[in-house]
Structures are given as C-alpha cells and as structure tokens.
CSV table of C-alpha atoms in Angstrom, one decimal:
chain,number,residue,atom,x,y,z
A,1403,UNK,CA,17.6,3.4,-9.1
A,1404,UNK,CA,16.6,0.5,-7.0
A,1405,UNK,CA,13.7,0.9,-4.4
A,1406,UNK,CA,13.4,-1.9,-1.7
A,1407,UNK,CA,9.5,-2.7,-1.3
A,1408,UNK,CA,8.8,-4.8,1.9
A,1409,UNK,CA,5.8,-5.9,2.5
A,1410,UNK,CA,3.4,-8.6,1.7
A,1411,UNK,CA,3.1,-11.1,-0.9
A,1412,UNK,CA,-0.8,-12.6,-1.2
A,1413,UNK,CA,-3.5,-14.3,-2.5
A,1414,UNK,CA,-6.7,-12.5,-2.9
A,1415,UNK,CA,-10.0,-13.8,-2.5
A,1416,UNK,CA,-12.2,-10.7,-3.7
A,1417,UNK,CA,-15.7,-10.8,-3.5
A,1418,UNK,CA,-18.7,-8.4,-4.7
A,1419,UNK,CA,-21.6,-7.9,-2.3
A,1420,UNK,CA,-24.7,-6.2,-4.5
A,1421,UNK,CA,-26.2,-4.7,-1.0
A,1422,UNK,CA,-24.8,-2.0,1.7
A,1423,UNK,CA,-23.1,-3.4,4.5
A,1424,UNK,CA,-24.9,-0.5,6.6
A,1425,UNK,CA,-28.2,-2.0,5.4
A,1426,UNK,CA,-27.2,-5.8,6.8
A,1427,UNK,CA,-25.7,-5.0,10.4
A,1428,UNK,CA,-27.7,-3.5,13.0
A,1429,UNK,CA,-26.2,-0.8,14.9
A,1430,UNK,CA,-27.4,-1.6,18.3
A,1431,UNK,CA,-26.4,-5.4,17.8
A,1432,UNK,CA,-22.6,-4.8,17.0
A,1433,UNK,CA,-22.5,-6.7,20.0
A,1434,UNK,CA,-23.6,-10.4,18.6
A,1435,UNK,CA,-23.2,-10.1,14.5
A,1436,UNK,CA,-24.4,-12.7,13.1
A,1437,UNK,CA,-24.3,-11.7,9.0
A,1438,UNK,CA,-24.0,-13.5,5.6
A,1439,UNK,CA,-23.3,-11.9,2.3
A,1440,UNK,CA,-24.6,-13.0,-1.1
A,1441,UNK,CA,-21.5,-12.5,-3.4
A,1442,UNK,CA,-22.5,-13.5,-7.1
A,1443,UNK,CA,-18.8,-12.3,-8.3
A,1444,UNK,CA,-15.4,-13.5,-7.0
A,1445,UNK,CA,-12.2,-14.0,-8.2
A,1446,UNK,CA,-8.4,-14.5,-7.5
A,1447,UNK,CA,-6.3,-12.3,-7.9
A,1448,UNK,CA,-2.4,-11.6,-7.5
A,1449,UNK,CA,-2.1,-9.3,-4.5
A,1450,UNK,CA,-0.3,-8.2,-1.0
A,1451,UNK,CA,1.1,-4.6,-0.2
A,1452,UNK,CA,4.5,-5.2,-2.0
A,1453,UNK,CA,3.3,-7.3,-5.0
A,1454,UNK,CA,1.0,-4.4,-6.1
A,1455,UNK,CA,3.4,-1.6,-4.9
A,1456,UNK,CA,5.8,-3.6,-7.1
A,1457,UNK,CA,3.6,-3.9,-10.4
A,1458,UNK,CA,3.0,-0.5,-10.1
A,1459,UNK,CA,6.2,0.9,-10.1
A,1460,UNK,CA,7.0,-1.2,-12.4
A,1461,UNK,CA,4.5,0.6,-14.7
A,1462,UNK,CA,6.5,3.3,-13.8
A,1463,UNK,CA,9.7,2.5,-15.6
A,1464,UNK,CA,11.2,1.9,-11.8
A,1465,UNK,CA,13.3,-0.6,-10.7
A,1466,UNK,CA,11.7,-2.5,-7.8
A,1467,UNK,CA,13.0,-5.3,-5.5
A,1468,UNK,CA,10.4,-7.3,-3.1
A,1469,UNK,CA,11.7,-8.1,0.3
A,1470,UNK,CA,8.6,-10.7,1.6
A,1471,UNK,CA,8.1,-14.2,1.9
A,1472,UNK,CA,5.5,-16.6,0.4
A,1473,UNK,CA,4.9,-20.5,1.1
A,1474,UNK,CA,4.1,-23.9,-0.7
A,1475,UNK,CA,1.4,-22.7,-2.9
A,1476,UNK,CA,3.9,-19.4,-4.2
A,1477,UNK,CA,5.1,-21.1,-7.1
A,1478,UNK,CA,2.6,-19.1,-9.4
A,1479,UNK,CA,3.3,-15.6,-7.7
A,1480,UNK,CA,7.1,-16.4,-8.3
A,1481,UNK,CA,6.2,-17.2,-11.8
A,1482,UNK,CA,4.2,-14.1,-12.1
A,1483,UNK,CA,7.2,-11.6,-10.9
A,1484,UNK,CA,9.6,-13.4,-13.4
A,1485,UNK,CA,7.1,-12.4,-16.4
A,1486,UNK,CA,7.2,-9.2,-15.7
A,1487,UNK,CA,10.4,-9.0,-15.2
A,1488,UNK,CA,10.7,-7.9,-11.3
A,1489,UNK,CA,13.3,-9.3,-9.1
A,1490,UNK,CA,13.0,-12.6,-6.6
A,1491,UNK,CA,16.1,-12.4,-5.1
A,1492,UNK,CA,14.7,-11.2,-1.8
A,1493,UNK,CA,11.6,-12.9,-1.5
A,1494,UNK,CA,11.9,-16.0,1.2
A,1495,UNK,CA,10.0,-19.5,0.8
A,1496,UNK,CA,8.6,-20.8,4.0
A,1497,UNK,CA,8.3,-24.4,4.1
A,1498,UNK,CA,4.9,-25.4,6.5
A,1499,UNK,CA,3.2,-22.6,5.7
A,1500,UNK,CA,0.7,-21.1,2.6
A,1501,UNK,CA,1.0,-17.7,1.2
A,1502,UNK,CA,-0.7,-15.0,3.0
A,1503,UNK,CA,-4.2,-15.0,2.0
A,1504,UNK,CA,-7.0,-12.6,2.4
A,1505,UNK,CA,-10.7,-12.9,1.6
A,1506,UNK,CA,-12.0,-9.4,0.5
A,1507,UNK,CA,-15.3,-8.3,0.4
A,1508,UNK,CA,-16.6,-4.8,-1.5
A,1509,UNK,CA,-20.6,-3.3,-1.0
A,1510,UNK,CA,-22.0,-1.1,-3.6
A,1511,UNK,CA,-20.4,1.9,-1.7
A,1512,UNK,CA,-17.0,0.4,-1.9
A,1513,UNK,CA,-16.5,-0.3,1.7
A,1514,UNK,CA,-14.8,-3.6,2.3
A,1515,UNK,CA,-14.6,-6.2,5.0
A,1516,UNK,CA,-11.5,-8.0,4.8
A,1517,UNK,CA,-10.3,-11.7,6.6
A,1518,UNK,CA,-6.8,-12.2,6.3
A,1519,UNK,CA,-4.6,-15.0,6.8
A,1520,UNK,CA,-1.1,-13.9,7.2
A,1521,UNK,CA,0.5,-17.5,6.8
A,1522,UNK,CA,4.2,-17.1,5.5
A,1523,UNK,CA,4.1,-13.5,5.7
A,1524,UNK,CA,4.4,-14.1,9.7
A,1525,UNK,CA,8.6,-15.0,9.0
A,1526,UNK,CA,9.2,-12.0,7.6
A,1527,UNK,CA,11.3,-11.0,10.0
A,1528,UNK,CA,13.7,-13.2,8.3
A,1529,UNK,CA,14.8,-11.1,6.0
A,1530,UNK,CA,17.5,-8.9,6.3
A,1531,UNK,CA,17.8,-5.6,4.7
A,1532,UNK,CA,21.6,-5.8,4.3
A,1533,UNK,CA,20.9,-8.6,1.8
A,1534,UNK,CA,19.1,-5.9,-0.7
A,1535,UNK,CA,22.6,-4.4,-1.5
A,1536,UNK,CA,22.7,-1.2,-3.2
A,1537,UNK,CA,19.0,1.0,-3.1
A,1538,UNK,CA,18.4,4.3,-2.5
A,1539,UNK,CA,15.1,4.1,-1.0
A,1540,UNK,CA,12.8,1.4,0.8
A,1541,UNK,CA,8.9,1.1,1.8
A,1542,UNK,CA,8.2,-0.4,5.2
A,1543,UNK,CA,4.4,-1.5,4.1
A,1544,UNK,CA,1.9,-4.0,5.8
A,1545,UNK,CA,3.7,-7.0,6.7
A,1546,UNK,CA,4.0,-9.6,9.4
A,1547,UNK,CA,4.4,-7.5,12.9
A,1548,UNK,CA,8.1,-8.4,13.9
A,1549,UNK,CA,9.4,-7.7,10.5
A,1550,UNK,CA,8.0,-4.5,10.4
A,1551,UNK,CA,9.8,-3.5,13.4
A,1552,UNK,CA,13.1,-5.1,12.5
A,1553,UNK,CA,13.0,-4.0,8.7
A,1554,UNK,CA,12.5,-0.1,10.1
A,1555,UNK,CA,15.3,-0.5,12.3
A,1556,UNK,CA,17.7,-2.1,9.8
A,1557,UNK,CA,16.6,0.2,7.4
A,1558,UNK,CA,18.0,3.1,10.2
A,1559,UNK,CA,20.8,1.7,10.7
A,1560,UNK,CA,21.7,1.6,7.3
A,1561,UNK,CA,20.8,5.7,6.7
A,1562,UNK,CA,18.8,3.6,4.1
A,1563,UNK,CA,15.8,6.4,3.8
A,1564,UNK,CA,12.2,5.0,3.9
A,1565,UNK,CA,8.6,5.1,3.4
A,1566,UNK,CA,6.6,4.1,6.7
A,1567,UNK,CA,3.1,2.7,5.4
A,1568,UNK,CA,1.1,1.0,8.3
A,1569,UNK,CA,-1.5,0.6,6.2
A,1570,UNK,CA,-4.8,-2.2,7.2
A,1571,UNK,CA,-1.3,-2.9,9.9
A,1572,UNK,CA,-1.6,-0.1,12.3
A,1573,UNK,CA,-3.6,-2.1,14.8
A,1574,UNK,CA,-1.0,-4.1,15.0
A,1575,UNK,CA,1.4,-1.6,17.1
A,1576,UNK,CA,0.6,0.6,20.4
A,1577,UNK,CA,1.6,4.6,20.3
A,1578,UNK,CA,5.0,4.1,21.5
A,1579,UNK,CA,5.9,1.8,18.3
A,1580,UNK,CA,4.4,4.2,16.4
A,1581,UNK,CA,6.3,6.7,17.3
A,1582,UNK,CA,9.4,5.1,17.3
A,1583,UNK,CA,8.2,4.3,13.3
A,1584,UNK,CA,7.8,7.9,12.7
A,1585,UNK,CA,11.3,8.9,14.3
A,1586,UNK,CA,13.0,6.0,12.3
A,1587,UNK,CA,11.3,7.1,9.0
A,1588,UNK,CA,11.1,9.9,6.6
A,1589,UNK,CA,8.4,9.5,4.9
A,1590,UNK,CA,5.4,8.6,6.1
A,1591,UNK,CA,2.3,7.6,4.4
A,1592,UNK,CA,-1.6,6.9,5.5
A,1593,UNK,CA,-5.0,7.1,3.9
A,1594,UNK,CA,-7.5,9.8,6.4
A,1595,UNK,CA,-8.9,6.7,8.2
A,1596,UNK,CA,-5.3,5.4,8.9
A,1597,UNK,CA,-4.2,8.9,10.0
A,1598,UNK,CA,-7.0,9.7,12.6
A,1599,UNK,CA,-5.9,6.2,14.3
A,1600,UNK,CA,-2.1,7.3,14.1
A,1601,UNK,CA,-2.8,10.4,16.0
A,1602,UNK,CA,-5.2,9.2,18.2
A,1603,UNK,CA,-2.7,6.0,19.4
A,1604,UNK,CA,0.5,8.2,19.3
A,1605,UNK,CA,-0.9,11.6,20.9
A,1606,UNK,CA,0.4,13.5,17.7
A,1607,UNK,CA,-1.0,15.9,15.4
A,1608,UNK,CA,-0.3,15.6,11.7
A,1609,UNK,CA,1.6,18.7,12.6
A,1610,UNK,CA,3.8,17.4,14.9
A,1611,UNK,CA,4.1,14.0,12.5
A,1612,UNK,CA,5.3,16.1,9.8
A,1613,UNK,CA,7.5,18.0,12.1
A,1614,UNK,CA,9.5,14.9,12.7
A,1615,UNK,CA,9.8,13.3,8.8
A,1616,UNK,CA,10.5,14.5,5.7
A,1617,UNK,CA,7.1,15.0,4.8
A,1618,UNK,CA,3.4,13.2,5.8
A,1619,UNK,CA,1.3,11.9,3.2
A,1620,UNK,CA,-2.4,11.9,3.7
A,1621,UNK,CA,-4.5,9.9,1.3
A,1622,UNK,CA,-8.5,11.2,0.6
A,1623,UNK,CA,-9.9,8.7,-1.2
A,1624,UNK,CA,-12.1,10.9,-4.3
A,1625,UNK,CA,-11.3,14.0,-2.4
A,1626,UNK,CA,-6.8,14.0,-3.1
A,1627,UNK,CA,-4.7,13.9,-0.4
A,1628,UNK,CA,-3.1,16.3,2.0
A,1629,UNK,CA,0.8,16.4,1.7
A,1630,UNK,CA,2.3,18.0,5.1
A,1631,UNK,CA,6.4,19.0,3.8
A,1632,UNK,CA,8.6,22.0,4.7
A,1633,UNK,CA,5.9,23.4,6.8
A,1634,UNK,CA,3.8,23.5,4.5
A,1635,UNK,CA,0.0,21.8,3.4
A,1636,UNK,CA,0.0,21.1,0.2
A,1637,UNK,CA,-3.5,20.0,-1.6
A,1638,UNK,CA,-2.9,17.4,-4.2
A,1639,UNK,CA,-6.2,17.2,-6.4
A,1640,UNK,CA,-7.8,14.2,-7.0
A,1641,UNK,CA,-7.6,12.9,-10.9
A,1642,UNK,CA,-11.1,12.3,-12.9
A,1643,UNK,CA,-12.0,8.7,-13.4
A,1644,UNK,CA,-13.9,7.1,-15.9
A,1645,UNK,CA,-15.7,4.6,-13.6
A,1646,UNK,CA,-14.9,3.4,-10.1
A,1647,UNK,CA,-14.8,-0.5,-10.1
A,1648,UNK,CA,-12.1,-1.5,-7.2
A,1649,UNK,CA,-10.9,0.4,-4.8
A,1650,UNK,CA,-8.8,-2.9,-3.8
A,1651,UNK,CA,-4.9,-1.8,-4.2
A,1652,UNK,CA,-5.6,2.1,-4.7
A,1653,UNK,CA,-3.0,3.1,-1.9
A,1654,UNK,CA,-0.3,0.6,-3.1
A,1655,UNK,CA,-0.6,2.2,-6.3
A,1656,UNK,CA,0.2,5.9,-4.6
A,1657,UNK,CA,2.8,4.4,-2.8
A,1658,UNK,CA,4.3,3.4,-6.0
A,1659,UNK,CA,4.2,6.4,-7.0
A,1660,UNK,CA,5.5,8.1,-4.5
A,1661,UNK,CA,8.6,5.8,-4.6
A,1662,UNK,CA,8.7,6.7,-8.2
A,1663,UNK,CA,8.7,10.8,-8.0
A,1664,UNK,CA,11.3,10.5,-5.0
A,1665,UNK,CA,13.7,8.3,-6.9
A,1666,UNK,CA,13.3,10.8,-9.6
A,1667,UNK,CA,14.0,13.6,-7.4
A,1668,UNK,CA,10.5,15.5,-8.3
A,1669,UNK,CA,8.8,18.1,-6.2
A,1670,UNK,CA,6.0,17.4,-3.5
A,1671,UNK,CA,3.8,18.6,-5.9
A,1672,UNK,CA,4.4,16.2,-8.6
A,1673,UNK,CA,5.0,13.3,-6.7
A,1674,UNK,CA,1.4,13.9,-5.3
A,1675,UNK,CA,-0.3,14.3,-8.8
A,1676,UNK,CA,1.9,11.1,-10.0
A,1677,UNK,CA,0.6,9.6,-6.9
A,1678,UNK,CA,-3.0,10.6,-7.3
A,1679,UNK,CA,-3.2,9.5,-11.2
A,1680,UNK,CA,-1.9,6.3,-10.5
A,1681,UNK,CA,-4.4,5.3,-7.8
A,1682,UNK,CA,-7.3,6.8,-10.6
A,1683,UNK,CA,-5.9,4.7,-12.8
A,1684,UNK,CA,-6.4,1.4,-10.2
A,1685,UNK,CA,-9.5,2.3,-9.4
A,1686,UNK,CA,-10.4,1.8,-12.8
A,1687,UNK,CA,-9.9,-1.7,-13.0
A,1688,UNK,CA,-10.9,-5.2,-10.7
A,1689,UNK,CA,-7.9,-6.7,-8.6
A,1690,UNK,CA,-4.6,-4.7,-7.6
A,1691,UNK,CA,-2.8,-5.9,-10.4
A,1692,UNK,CA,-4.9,-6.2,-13.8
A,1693,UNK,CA,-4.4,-2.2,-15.4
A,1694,UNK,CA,-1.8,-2.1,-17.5
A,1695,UNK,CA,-0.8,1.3,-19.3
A,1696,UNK,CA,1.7,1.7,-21.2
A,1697,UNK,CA,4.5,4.6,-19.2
A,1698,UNK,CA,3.4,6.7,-22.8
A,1699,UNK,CA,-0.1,6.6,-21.7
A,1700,UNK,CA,0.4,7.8,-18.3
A,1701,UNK,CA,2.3,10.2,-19.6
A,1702,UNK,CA,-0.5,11.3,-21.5
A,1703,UNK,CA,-2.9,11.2,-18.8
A,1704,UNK,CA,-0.8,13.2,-16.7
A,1705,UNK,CA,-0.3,16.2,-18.7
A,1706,UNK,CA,-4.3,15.7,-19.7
A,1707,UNK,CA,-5.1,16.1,-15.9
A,1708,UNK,CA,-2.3,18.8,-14.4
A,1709,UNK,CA,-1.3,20.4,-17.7
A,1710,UNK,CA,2.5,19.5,-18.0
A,1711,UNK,CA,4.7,16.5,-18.1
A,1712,UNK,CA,6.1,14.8,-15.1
C-alpha cells in the first residue's frame, strides 16, 4: 500500500570535526561565538527528510510516494529516485531556485551543527495532497513552513491518517500550531530533544499528547524509544550496533519504519523494534542513504535481536 512521504528533498554537505564542540565554544561567550572547525572528511550525499524516509521504506519492501520540491541543480536526485525505482510523480521543480541544501557538521560525540538552506523546499506549499491519489497513510516531516501547515490540513480533510514529524522544524511553529498539528494528526513522532521542546511550547505533557493521537513516539537515541498508545508506555529496546559512524538520517529511518509496521497493520510493539533496527542499521553507515540490506537480511537481524519474525 501506498504511503505519502512529505517532506524535504536535499543536498548534504556532511562534514567530520575530529575535536568536541564542548571543548571549542566557551560557555560564558555564547554571547559573541566566533568558532572554526577543522573538518579533514566531507562528502555529498543524497539527503532531506523524505528522500531518506523514502530509501528506507523502500528497503522495506513499501511502496513510497515523495510529495517535495527540488530546483535547477535536482536533476541528479531525480535520477537517483528513478534507479531505485521510487516514484516522481509528486515531486515539483522550482525554476529560480537550488535544491535545499544543508551543511552538516558531526564531533567525536556525534553532536551536529547543522546550516541549512531551504531553497526550493520553501514552495512546498504547492503541492497538493489530492494529487497523491489513492494512499492509506502520509508523513508530515520537516519541510518548508507553509507546506507543513497546508499538507496537515489537506491531509485532515481527506481522513487521510498521518505521521506528524516536526523534526530539526519545530522551531519553526509557536504552541498553538502545534497543537493544532497534534489535533489534526494521529501519529506523532519526535526524538527526546524534540519532545521536551513540544511540551514546553504547547503546555502538554506527553500524557496529554498521547491522549489526543493514536499513539506518541518518543525516540532515545542508544537508549530505545518510549511509545505512549492505548494508555499505555511501552519501552521499545534499543538494537546492538556494530559501530556508530553517522547518526545523520537515524530518525528518517524510524519513521520509515514506522510507516512500514502501520501499513502492515503490526502491533506497537513491533513497529517500535522495526523502527529501532532500522535506525541501528543507519547508524552503521556514513550519509542517510548509503546502507543497503537486502529485506532477507533485515529479516534476519530482526529475529537475531527480538527473537521472532516481523
């Protein structure tokens, strides 16, 4: 079954910074930064909220559809999607404008600092829902600011069910748009840094978040993630990893498999193992797009970590 993945398509600059970012910025001169960082590695990858939601569900076995906009240099993204056989259908080109691009920089701890230049992605708005067609489900992920709030509405007006993931775009809205997020969604989904800012700008608990969707999703990095559904808490374990290279796309790879579990119509807690795996598996690997099991493989992985078959 088709899921609708809105959300960005980018460019990614990523960058590796040898040092600590805690050990180059002086905490009582927050107030006039003035830093460099030495990055001896950098590449580009192929990235943005939907492309690597996309990929991932790909992995999957799911069918996704992108719903985003690129510019003049997107020729090569386009290109990209086609190869692996993901639909373009909804993805608009914007004229006088470049691809969203963002410049990403990881310290030995794995904390980032990330520039972004939103570019095309700031016509998303656009884009119309109705022109998916037939899905059964849809992600509302990072994106340019007025499409976020149009796509959650359309999606509403459809009875289209969907994932609400703010994501590094949270800052963009004030409580009451949040809230009016949370009432239009069903799902909601944010890593622990995410949800202490969600509650703090729309006065809710996670309680009363969860009380209003179909379930919250809260992502813990190496420690799981907290699913709040039918009243309940569940704990989803993390999964072992073999090495942690880049955290860069982790949460796009839960959210594809989250997308993937609910399409499938499994339980909470085997969407949130699914989930969990699929973010080890990221981590595993440079850039949000470069891992590539095979759907055997994860299937293997799976059963090694939980001790059954999804």
């Amino acid at each position: 079954m088709t899921s609708l993945i809105c959300g960005s398509l980018a460019f990614d600059t990523i960058m590796s910074f040898d040092g600590r970012f805690s050990e180059a910025i002086l905490a009582d001169q927050l107030h006039k930064i003035n830093v460099a960082f030495l990055v001896p590695a950098m590449r580009r990858e192929f990235g943005g909220c939907a492309g690597n939601i996309a990929y991932n569900l790909k992995l999957l076995g799911g069918d996704p559809l992108i719903m985003a906009t690129i510019g003049i240099d997107g020729d090569p993204y386009l290109e990209r999607l086609a190869g692996q056989d993901i639909s373009a259908r909804c993805i608009r080109r914007v004229a006088d404008a470049y691809t969203a691009q963002a410049f990403i920089t990881t310290d030995a701890d794995s904390n980032q600092i990330t520039a972004f230049h939103p570019g095309a992605m700031t016509f998303s708005h656009q884009n119309r829902i109705a022109d998916a067609g037939a899905v059964r489900l849809a992600i509302i992920a990072p994106d340019g600011r007025d499409g976020m709030l149009e796509h959650a509405r359309q999606c509403a007006d459809a009875r289209l069910p969907f994932i609400f993931d703010p994501g590094q775009g949270l800052p963009m809205f004030d409580g009451a748009a949040l809230r009016d997020f949370i009432d239009l969604a069903s799902y909601v989904a944010v890593n622990d840094y995410e949800g202490e800012l969600l509650t703090e700008r729309t006065g809710l608990s996670f309680a009363q978040i969860a009380d209003r969707v179909t379930a919250l999703v809260v992502t813990r990095g190496e420690n799981g993630a907290h699913i709040y559904a039918g009243g309940e808490q569940l704990e989803i374990p993390p999964v072992q990893v073999t090495q942690v290279v880049d955290p860069t796309g982790c949460g796009d790879a839960f959210r594809a498999g989250m997308l993937y579990g609910l399409s499938q119509d499994m339980d909470w807690p085997t969407i949130g193992r699914l989930s969990s795996l699929m973010g080890a598996i990221k981590i595993e690997h440079q850039g949000g797009q470069n891992h590539a099991p095979s759907r055997d493989e994860i299937e293997a992985r799976f059963e090694a970590a939980f001790g059954y078959r999804f």
